[in-house]
mmCIF file of C-alpha atoms in Angstrom:
data_model
loop_
_atom_site.group_PDB
_atom_site.id
_atom_site.type_symbol
_atom_site.label_atom_id
_atom_site.label_comp_id
_atom_site.label_asym_id
_atom_site.label_seq_id
_atom_site.Cartn_x
_atom_site.Cartn_y
_atom_site.Cartn_z
ATOM 1 C CA MET A 16 100.709 110.313 86.476
ATOM 2 C CA LEU A 17 98.621 107.044 86.872
ATOM 3 C CA PHE A 18 101.512 105.769 85.746
ATOM 4 C CA LEU A 19 103.549 107.378 88.227
ATOM 5 C CA LEU A 20 101.112 105.277 91.370
ATOM 6 C CA SER A 21 101.372 102.210 89.938
ATOM 7 C CA THR A 22 105.589 102.395 89.273
ATOM 8 C CA LEU A 23 105.941 104.091 92.467
ATOM 9 C CA LEU A 24 107.044 100.746 95.077
ATOM 10 C CA LEU A 25 109.371 99.727 91.750
ATOM 11 C CA PHE A 26 110.503 102.842 91.171
ATOM 12 C CA THR A 27 111.796 103.736 95.689
ATOM 13 C CA SER A 28 113.318 100.904 94.996
ATOM 14 C CA PHE A 29 115.408 101.634 92.599
ATOM 15 C CA THR A 30 116.593 104.738 93.269
ATOM 16 C CA ALA A 31 119.513 103.834 95.590
ATOM 17 C CA SER A 32 120.681 107.692 95.963
ATOM 18 C CA ALA A 33 116.967 109.172 97.175
ATOM 19 C CA PRO A 34 116.396 112.363 98.646
ATOM 20 C CA VAL A 35 115.785 111.657 102.445
ATOM 21 C CA LEU A 36 111.439 111.005 101.373
ATOM 22 C CA THR A 37 110.862 108.933 98.956
ATOM 23 C CA ILE A 38 108.165 110.350 96.669
ATOM 24 C CA SER A 39 105.703 107.518 98.064
ATOM 25 C CA GLU A 40 106.518 109.006 101.537
ATOM 26 C CA GLU A 41 106.562 112.590 99.914
ATOM 27 C CA MET A 42 102.735 111.940 99.098
ATOM 28 C CA GLU A 43 102.060 110.960 102.179
ATOM 29 C CA GLN A 44 103.253 114.187 103.207
ATOM 30 C CA ILE A 45 100.386 115.821 100.711
ATOM 31 C CA PHE A 46 97.785 113.912 101.667
ATOM 32 C CA GLN A 47 98.131 113.773 106.082
ATOM 33 C CA ASN A 48 96.833 117.054 104.950
ATOM 34 C CA LEU A 49 93.776 116.741 102.808
ATOM 35 C CA THR A 50 90.264 116.623 103.581
ATOM 36 C CA THR A 51 88.218 113.465 102.099
ATOM 37 C CA ASP A 52 86.658 115.116 99.489
ATOM 38 C CA ALA A 53 90.043 116.403 98.220
ATOM 39 C CA GLN A 54 91.224 113.171 98.785
ATOM 40 C CA GLU A 55 88.211 111.699 96.564
ATOM 41 C CA ASP A 56 88.839 114.062 94.196
ATOM 42 C CA TYR A 57 92.870 113.536 93.522
ATOM 43 C CA PHE A 58 91.525 109.216 92.672
ATOM 44 C CA GLN A 59 88.509 110.722 90.428
ATOM 45 C CA ILE A 60 91.009 112.276 88.200
ATOM 46 C CA LEU A 61 92.913 109.128 88.265
ATOM 47 C CA PHE A 62 90.937 106.305 87.799
ATOM 48 C CA ASN A 63 89.082 108.914 84.916
ATOM 49 C CA ASP A 64 90.202 106.916 82.077
ATOM 50 C CA THR A 65 88.680 109.395 79.795
ATOM 51 C CA VAL A 66 90.885 111.925 79.825
ATOM 52 C CA THR A 67 94.305 111.924 77.959
ATOM 53 C CA LEU A 68 96.973 111.916 80.008
ATOM 54 C CA ARG A 69 98.013 115.605 79.334
ATOM 55 C CA GLU A 70 94.711 116.694 80.280
ATOM 56 C CA MET A 71 95.622 114.508 83.413
ATOM 57 C CA ASP A 72 98.075 116.584 84.185
ATOM 58 C CA HIS A 73 96.214 119.722 83.953
ATOM 59 C CA LEU A 74 93.368 118.622 86.149
ATOM 60 C CA PHE A 75 95.941 117.839 89.226
ATOM 61 C CA ASP A 76 96.972 121.070 88.611
ATOM 62 C CA GLN A 77 93.633 122.468 89.233
ATOM 63 C CA TRP A 78 93.093 120.187 91.849
ATOM 64 C CA ALA A 79 96.062 121.401 94.138
ATOM 65 C CA GLU A 80 94.927 124.920 93.507
ATOM 66 C CA LYS A 81 91.950 124.014 94.472
ATOM 67 C CA HIS A 82 92.864 122.541 97.592
ATOM 68 C CA GLY A 83 94.845 125.153 98.451
ATOM 69 C CA ILE A 84 98.705 122.831 97.358
ATOM 70 C CA LEU A 85 99.848 124.361 94.201
ATOM 71 C CA ASP A 86 103.386 125.003 95.983
ATOM 72 C CA LYS A 87 103.585 121.758 96.898
ATOM 73 C CA TRP A 88 102.292 120.315 94.555
ATOM 74 C CA THR A 89 104.450 121.538 92.101
ATOM 75 C CA ALA A 90 107.181 121.258 93.482
ATOM 76 C CA TYR A 91 106.698 117.060 94.220
ATOM 77 C CA SER A 92 105.801 117.281 90.318
ATOM 78 C CA GLY A 93 109.327 118.518 89.237
ATOM 79 C CA LYS A 94 110.634 115.680 91.372
ATOM 80 C CA TRP A 95 108.739 113.187 90.211
ATOM 81 C CA GLU A 96 109.724 114.171 86.466
ATOM 82 C CA THR A 97 113.501 114.253 87.806
ATOM 83 C CA ARG A 98 113.668 110.891 89.372
ATOM 84 C CA LYS A 99 111.223 108.727 86.595
ATOM 85 C CA GLU A 100 114.279 110.128 83.922
ATOM 86 C CA LYS A 101 116.697 108.943 86.680
ATOM 87 C CA PHE A 102 114.277 105.087 86.462
ATOM 88 C CA HIS A 103 114.005 105.114 83.399
ATOM 89 C CA LYS A 104 117.711 105.652 82.358
ATOM 90 C CA THR A 105 118.546 102.761 86.262
ATOM 91 C CA VAL A 106 115.470 100.529 84.232
ATOM 92 C CA LEU A 107 117.786 99.983 80.770
ATOM 93 C CA SER A 108 120.537 99.952 82.099
ATOM 94 C CA VAL A 109 119.526 97.553 84.583
ATOM 95 C CA ILE A 110 117.567 95.208 81.456
ATOM 96 C CA GLU A 111 121.239 95.910 79.475
ATOM 97 C CA ASN A 112 122.492 94.218 82.089
ATOM 98 C CA LEU A 113 120.571 91.012 82.146
ATOM 99 C CA PRO A 114 121.792 88.578 79.781
ATOM 100 C CA SER A 115 125.399 89.067 80.922
ATOM 101 C CA ALA A 116 124.548 88.742 84.300
ATOM 102 C CA TYR A 117 122.347 86.252 83.560
ATOM 103 C CA ARG A 118 124.798 83.414 81.919
ATOM 104 C CA MET A 119 127.168 84.896 85.202
ATOM 105 C CA MET A 120 124.660 83.287 87.431
ATOM 106 C CA THR A 121 124.666 80.445 86.012
ATOM 107 C CA GLU A 122 128.000 79.687 85.069
ATOM 108 C CA ILE A 123 128.030 80.056 89.553
ATOM 109 C CA THR A 124 125.419 77.760 89.797
ATOM 110 C CA SER A 125 126.469 75.190 87.102
ATOM 111 C CA ASN A 126 129.651 74.654 88.675
ATOM 112 C CA ARG A 127 128.784 71.097 90.517
ATOM 113 C CA ASP A 128 132.845 71.191 91.868
ATOM 114 C CA GLN A 129 131.672 73.756 95.064
ATOM 115 C CA THR A 130 129.382 73.433 98.040
ATOM 116 C CA ILE A 131 126.408 75.461 98.833
ATOM 117 C CA ASN A 132 128.247 78.140 100.850
ATOM 118 C CA GLN A 133 130.418 78.559 98.212
ATOM 119 C CA VAL A 134 128.153 79.001 95.432
ATOM 120 C CA HIS A 135 126.512 81.581 97.404
ATOM 121 C CA GLU A 136 129.934 83.819 97.956
ATOM 122 C CA ALA A 137 129.846 83.880 94.689
ATOM 123 C CA LEU A 138 126.754 85.153 94.276
ATOM 124 C CA ASP A 139 127.027 87.262 96.899
ATOM 125 C CA GLN A 140 129.811 88.683 94.907
ATOM 126 C CA LEU A 141 127.767 88.760 92.237
ATOM 127 C CA LYS A 142 125.793 90.651 94.391
ATOM 128 C CA GLU A 143 127.827 93.450 94.764
ATOM 129 C CA THR A 144 127.697 94.577 90.795
ATOM 130 C CA TYR A 145 124.914 93.774 89.642
ATOM 131 C CA ASN A 146 122.180 93.867 92.253
ATOM 132 C CA MET A 147 119.553 94.875 90.905
ATOM 133 C CA GLU A 148 120.080 92.199 88.574
ATOM 134 C CA VAL A 149 120.554 89.323 90.515
ATOM 135 C CA SER A 150 117.134 89.949 92.293
ATOM 136 C CA MET A 151 115.438 90.327 89.091
ATOM 137 C CA ILE A 152 116.492 87.564 87.535
ATOM 138 C CA SER A 153 116.201 85.018 91.213
ATOM 139 C CA PHE A 154 112.286 86.800 91.034
ATOM 140 C CA LEU A 155 111.869 85.842 87.588
ATOM 141 C CA SER A 156 112.603 82.180 88.447
ATOM 142 C CA LYS A 157 110.675 82.013 90.796
ATOM 143 C CA VAL A 158 108.210 83.679 88.561
ATOM 144 C CA MET A 159 109.057 80.617 86.356
ATOM 145 C CA VAL A 160 108.638 77.677 89.075
ATOM 146 C CA LEU A 161 105.765 78.693 90.292
ATOM 147 C CA ASN A 162 104.335 78.475 86.492
ATOM 148 C CA GLU A 163 106.409 75.354 85.144
ATOM 149 C CA GLU A 164 103.610 73.046 84.213
ATOM 150 C CA TYR A 165 102.066 76.149 82.538
ATOM 151 C CA ILE A 166 104.583 76.754 80.192
ATOM 152 C CA MET A 167 105.555 73.260 80.029
ATOM 153 C CA ASN A 168 102.169 72.935 78.245
ATOM 154 C CA GLY A 169 102.696 76.702 75.801
ATOM 155 C CA GLY A 170 101.518 78.592 77.734
ATOM 156 C CA ASN A 171 102.150 82.348 79.029
ATOM 157 C CA VAL A 172 103.617 83.303 82.209
ATOM 158 C CA GLU A 173 101.329 85.001 85.179
ATOM 159 C CA ILE A 174 103.023 86.173 88.011
ATOM 160 C CA GLY A 175 98.998 85.095 89.651
ATOM 161 C CA ASN A 176 98.219 87.301 92.693
ATOM 162 C CA GLU A 177 101.988 87.977 94.282
ATOM 163 C CA VAL A 178 101.003 91.708 93.922
ATOM 164 C CA SER A 179 102.018 93.987 96.552
ATOM 165 C CA GLN A 180 99.276 95.172 98.532
ATOM 166 C CA ASP A 181 98.795 99.081 96.777
ATOM 167 C CA LEU A 182 98.147 97.915 93.548
ATOM 168 C CA ARG A 183 95.742 95.297 95.289
ATOM 169 C CA ARG A 184 93.822 98.324 96.440
ATOM 170 C CA MET A 185 94.214 100.481 93.867
ATOM 171 C CA ARG A 186 92.634 96.810 91.757
ATOM 172 C CA GLU A 187 89.860 97.509 94.684
ATOM 173 C CA TYR A 188 88.998 101.200 94.306
ATOM 174 C CA LYS A 189 88.947 100.351 90.624
ATOM 175 C CA LYS A 190 86.511 97.187 90.664
ATOM 176 C CA ASN A 191 84.361 98.280 93.562
ATOM 177 C CA ARG A 192 84.762 102.696 93.550
ATOM 178 C CA GLY A 193 86.184 101.794 97.453
ATOM 179 C CA LEU A 194 87.630 104.877 98.028
ATOM 180 C CA ASN A 195 87.873 103.648 102.011
ATOM 181 C CA ALA A 196 90.657 101.474 100.020
ATOM 182 C CA LEU A 197 92.899 103.835 99.036
ATOM 183 C CA LEU A 198 92.392 107.080 101.113
ATOM 184 C CA VAL A 199 95.705 108.312 103.356
ATOM 185 C CA PRO A 200 95.072 108.478 107.434
ATOM 186 C CA GLY A 201 95.272 111.681 108.895
ATOM 187 C CA PRO A 202 94.445 114.186 110.881
ATOM 188 C CA LEU A 203 91.328 115.721 109.169
ATOM 189 C CA VAL A 204 90.559 112.051 107.592
#
C-alpha cells in the first residue's frame, strides 16, 4: 500500500488511456467524506512500518469496514490492482526502449548539419513513437547536468530537492507526524 501512494503521481502520468477518474481523484473522493479521525486512522496504518504489506492490506480492509466504506474501498483496491499491472507492463516496456531511444536522440542532437529548429522537429517526431522514453531521458539529462560536478568527481547521482509536493508532504508527515499536512479537505474535516 505504501508503494501505492509513492507511485501515485508517476502511475497517473504513465497511463494514457485512463478512465475518467485517476487513482488520485478516486482516493480523494473516498477521503472527502471521511472524518478527520478516519483519515488519521488511515495514515496510522499507512505509516506503520512494523507490519507486513499483507497485514497492512488486512488493516486497510478493517479500517474501511469500521468507517462504512468497505464497498468503495474494495472497488478502489480492485481498480488499483488492475492499473498497477498495466503500470508495471508500461514501465518495463519504457525501460526496454530507453537504450534505442537514447541512441536515436543522440544521433539527432549530434548532427551538426541541421538548425536548432530541425533538431526540435526531429525530436518531436521521435516523441511520436517514444514520448515517455524521450521525456525520461530529458529528465535524466537534467539531473545529470545538475549533478555534473559531483558525477565528475566519482560520486553518486542524487536528485536533491526535486520531489513532488505530495511526496514532500508524505515525508513531512513521516518525520513529524503532522497529520494536517496530509488531510484531504472535505465537508467533514
